[in-house]
Short mmCIF file of N, CA and C in Angstrom, two decimals:
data_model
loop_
_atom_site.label_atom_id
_atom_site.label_comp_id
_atom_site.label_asym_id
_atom_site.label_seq_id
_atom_site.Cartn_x
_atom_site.Cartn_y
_atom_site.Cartn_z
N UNK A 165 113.75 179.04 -52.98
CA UNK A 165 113.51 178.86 -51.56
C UNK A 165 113.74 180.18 -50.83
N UNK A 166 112.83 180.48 -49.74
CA UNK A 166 113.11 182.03 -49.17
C UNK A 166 113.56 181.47 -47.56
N UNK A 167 114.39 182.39 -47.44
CA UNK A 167 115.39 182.13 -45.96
C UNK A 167 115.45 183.73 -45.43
N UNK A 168 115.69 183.58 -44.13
CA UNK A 168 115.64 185.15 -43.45
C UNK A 168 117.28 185.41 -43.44
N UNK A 169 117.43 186.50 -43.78
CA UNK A 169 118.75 187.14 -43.50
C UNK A 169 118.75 187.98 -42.50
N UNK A 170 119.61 188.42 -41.58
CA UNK A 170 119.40 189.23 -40.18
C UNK A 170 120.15 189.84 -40.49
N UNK A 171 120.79 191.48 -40.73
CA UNK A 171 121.22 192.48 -41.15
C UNK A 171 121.14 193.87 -40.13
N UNK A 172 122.64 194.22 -39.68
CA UNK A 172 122.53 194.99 -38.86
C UNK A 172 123.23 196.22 -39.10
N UNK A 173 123.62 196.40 -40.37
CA UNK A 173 124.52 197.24 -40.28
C UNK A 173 124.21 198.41 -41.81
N UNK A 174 124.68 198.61 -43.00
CA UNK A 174 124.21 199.22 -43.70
C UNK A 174 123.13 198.61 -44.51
N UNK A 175 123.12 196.95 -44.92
CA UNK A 175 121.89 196.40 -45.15
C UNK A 175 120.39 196.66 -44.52
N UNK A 176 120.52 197.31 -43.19
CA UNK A 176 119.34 197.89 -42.81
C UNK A 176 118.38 198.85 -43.50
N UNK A 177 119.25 199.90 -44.35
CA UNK A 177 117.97 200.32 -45.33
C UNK A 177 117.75 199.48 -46.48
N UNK A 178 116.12 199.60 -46.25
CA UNK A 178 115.61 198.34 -46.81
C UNK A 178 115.46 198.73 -48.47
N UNK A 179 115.54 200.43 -48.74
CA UNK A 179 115.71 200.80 -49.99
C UNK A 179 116.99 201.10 -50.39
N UNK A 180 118.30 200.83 -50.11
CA UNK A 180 119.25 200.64 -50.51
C UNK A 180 119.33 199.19 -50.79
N UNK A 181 118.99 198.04 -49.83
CA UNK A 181 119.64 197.11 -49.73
C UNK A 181 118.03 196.56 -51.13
N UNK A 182 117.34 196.84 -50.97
CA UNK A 182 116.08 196.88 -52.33
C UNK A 182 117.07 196.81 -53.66
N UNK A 183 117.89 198.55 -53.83
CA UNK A 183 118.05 198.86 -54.82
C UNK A 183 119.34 197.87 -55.23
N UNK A 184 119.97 197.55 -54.45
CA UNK A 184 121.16 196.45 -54.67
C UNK A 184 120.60 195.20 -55.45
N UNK A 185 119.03 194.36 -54.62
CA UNK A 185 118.62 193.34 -55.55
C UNK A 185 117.77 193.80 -56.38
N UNK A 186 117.53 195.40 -56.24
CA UNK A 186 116.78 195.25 -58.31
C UNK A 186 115.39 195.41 -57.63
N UNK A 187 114.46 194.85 -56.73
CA UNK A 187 113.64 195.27 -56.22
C UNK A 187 113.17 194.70 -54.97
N UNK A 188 111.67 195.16 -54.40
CA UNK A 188 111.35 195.93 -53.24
C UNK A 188 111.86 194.27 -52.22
N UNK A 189 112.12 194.49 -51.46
CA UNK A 189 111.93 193.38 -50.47
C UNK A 189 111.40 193.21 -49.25
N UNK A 190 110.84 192.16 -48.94
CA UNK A 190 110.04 192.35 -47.04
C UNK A 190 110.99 192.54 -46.33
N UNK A 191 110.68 193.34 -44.71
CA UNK A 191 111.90 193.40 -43.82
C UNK A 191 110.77 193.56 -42.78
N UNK A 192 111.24 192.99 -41.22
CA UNK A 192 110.45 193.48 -40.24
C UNK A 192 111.60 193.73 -39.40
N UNK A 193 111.14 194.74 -37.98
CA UNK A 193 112.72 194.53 -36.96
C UNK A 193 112.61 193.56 -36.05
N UNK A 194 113.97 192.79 -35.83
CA UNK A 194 113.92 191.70 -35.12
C UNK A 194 115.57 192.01 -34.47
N UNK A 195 115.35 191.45 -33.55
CA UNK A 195 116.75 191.12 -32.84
C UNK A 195 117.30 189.98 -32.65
N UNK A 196 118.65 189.84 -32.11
CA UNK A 196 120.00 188.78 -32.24
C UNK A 196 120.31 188.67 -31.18
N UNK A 197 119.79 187.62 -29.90
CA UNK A 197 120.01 187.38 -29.07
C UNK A 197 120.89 186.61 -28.59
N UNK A 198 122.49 187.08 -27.79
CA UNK A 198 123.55 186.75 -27.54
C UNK A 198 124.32 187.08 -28.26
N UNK A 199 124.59 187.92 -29.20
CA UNK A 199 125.58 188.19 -29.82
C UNK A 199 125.70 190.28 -29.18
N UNK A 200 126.70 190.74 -29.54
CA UNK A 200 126.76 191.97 -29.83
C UNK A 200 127.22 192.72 -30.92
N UNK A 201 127.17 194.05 -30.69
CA UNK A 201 127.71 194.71 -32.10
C UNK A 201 129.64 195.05 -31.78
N UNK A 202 130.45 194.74 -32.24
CA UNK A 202 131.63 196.10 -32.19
C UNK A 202 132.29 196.69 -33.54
N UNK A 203 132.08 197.71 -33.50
CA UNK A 203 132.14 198.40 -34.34
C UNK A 203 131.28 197.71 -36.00
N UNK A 204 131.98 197.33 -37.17
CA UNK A 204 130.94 196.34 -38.32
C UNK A 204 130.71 194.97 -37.98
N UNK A 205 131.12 194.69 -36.85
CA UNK A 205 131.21 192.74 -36.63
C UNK A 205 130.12 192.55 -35.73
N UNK A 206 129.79 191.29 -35.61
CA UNK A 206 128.95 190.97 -34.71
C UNK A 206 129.50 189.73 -34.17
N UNK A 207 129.85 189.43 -32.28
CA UNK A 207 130.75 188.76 -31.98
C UNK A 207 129.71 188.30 -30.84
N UNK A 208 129.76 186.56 -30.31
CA UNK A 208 128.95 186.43 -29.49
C UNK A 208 129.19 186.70 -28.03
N UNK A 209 127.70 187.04 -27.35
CA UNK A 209 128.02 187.48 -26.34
C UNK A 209 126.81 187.08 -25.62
N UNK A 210 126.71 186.68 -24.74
CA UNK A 210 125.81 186.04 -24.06
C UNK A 210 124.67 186.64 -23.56
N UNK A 211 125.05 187.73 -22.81
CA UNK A 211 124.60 188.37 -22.19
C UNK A 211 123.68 189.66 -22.99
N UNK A 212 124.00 189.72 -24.14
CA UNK A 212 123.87 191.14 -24.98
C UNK A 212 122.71 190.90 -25.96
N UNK A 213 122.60 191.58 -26.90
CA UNK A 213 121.47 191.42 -28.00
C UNK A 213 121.95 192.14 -29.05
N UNK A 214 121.61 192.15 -30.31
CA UNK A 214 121.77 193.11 -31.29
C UNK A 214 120.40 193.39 -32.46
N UNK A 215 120.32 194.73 -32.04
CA UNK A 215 118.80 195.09 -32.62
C UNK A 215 118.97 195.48 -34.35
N UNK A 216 118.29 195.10 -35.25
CA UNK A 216 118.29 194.98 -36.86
C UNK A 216 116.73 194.33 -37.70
N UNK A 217 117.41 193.95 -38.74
CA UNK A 217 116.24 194.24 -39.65
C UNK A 217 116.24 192.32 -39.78
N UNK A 218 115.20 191.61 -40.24
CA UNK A 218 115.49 190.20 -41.09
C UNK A 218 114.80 190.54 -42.61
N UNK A 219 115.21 189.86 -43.44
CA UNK A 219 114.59 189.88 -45.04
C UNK A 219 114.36 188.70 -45.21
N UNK A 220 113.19 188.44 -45.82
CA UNK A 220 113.09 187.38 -46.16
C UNK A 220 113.68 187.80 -47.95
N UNK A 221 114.27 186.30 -48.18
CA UNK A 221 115.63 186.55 -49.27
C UNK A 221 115.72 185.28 -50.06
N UNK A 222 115.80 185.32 -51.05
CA UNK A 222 116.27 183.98 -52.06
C UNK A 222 117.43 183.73 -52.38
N UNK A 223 117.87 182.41 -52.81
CA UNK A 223 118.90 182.43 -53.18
C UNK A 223 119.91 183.15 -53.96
N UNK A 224 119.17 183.84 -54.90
CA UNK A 224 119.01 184.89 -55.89
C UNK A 224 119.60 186.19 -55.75
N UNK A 225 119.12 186.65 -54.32
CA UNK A 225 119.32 187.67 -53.68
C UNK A 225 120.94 186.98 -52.62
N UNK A 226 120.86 186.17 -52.08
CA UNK A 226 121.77 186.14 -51.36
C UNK A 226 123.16 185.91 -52.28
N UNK A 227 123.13 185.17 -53.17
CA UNK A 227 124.53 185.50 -54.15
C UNK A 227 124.68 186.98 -54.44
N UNK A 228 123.89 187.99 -54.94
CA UNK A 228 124.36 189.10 -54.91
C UNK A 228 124.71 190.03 -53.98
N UNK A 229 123.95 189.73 -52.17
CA UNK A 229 124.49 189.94 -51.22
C UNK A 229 125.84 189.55 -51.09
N UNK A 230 126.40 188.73 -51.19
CA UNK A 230 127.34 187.52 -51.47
C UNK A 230 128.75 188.99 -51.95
N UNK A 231 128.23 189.13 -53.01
CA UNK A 231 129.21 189.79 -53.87
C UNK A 231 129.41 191.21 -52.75
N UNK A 232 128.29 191.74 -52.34
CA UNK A 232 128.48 193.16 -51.74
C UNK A 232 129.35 192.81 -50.50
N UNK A 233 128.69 192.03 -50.12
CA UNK A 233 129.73 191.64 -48.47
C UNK A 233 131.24 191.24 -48.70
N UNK A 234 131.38 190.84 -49.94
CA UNK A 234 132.97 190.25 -49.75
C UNK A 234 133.02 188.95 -49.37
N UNK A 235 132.08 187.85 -49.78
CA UNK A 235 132.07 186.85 -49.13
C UNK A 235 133.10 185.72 -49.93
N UNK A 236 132.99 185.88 -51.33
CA UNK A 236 134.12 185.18 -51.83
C UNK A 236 135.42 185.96 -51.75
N UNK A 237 135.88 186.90 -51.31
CA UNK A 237 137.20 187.39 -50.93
C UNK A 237 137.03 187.29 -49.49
N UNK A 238 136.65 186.84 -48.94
CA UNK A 238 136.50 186.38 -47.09
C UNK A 238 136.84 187.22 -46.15
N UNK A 239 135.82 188.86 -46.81
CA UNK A 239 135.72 189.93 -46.02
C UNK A 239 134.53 189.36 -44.91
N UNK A 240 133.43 188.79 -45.29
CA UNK A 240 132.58 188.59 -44.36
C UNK A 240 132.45 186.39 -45.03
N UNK A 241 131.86 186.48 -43.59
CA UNK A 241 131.53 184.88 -44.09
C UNK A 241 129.92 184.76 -43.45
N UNK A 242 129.33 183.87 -43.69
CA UNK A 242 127.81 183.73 -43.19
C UNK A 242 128.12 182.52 -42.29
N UNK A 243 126.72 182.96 -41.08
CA UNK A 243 126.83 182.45 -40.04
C UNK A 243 125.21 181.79 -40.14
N UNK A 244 125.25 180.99 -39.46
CA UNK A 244 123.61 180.76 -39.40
C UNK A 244 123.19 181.10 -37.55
N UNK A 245 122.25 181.82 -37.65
CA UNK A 245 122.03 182.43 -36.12
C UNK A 245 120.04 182.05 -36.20
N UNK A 246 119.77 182.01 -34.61
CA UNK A 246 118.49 181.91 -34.12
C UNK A 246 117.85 183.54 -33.71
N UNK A 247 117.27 183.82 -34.49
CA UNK A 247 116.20 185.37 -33.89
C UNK A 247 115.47 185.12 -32.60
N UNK A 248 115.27 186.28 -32.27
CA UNK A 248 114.51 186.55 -31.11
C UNK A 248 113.53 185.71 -31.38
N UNK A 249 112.63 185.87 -32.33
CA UNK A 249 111.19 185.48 -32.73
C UNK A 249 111.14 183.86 -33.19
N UNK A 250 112.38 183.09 -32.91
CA UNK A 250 112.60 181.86 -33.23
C UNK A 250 112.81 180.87 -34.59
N UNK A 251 113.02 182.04 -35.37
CA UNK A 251 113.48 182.17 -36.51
C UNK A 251 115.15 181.88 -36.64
N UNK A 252 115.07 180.83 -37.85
CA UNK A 252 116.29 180.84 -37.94
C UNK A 252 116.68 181.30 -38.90
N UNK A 253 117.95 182.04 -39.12
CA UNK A 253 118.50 182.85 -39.90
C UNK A 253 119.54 183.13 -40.24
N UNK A 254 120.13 184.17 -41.19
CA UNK A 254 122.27 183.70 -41.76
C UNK A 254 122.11 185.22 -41.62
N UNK A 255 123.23 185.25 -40.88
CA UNK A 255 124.14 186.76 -40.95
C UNK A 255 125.41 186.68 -41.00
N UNK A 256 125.41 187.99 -41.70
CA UNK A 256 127.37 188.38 -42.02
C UNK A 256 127.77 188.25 -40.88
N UNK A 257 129.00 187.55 -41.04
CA UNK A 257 130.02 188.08 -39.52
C UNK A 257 131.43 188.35 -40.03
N UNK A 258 132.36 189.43 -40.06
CA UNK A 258 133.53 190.06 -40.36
C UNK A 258 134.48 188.52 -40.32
N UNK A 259 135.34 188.23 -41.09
CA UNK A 259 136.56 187.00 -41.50
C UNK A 259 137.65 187.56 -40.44
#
């Protein structure tokens, strides 16, 4: 099954974050409306936006995202968020 991931931070290069799953992946830029950036987190905010990449991503890919983020040591946890473009989508957010 393919799901969008919204990625704002070093996951944005799309050939790093490529070379992490082994190969090439789609990305377009989209933004995160109501949330902001501070510093690696993304915290909501009403008023704000946060500009980034979405991937479309498999399960496949998101367990090994999984591992890079720290998600089973509960450095980051996944959020499920709405895109600009009405897309719904999971992003990291800092534990």
């Amino acid at each position: 099954m393919t799901e969008y991931l919204f990625v704002y931070g070093t996951l944005i290069d799309r050939h790093f974050t490529g070379g992490l799953l082994g190969h090439e992946i789609t990305s377009y830029s989209e933004t995160l409306p109501g949330y902001k950036k501070v510093g690696l987190n993304i915290v909501e905010s009403t008023d704000d936006e946060v500009f980034g990449v979405a991937y479309e991503v498999t399960n496949a890919d998101l367990r090994i995202l999984d591992v890079y983020e720290g998600v089973k040591d509960k450095h980051y946890k996944k959020i499920d968020v709405v895109l600009e473009s009405g897309e719904n989508a999971i992003a990291y957010q800092l534990v």
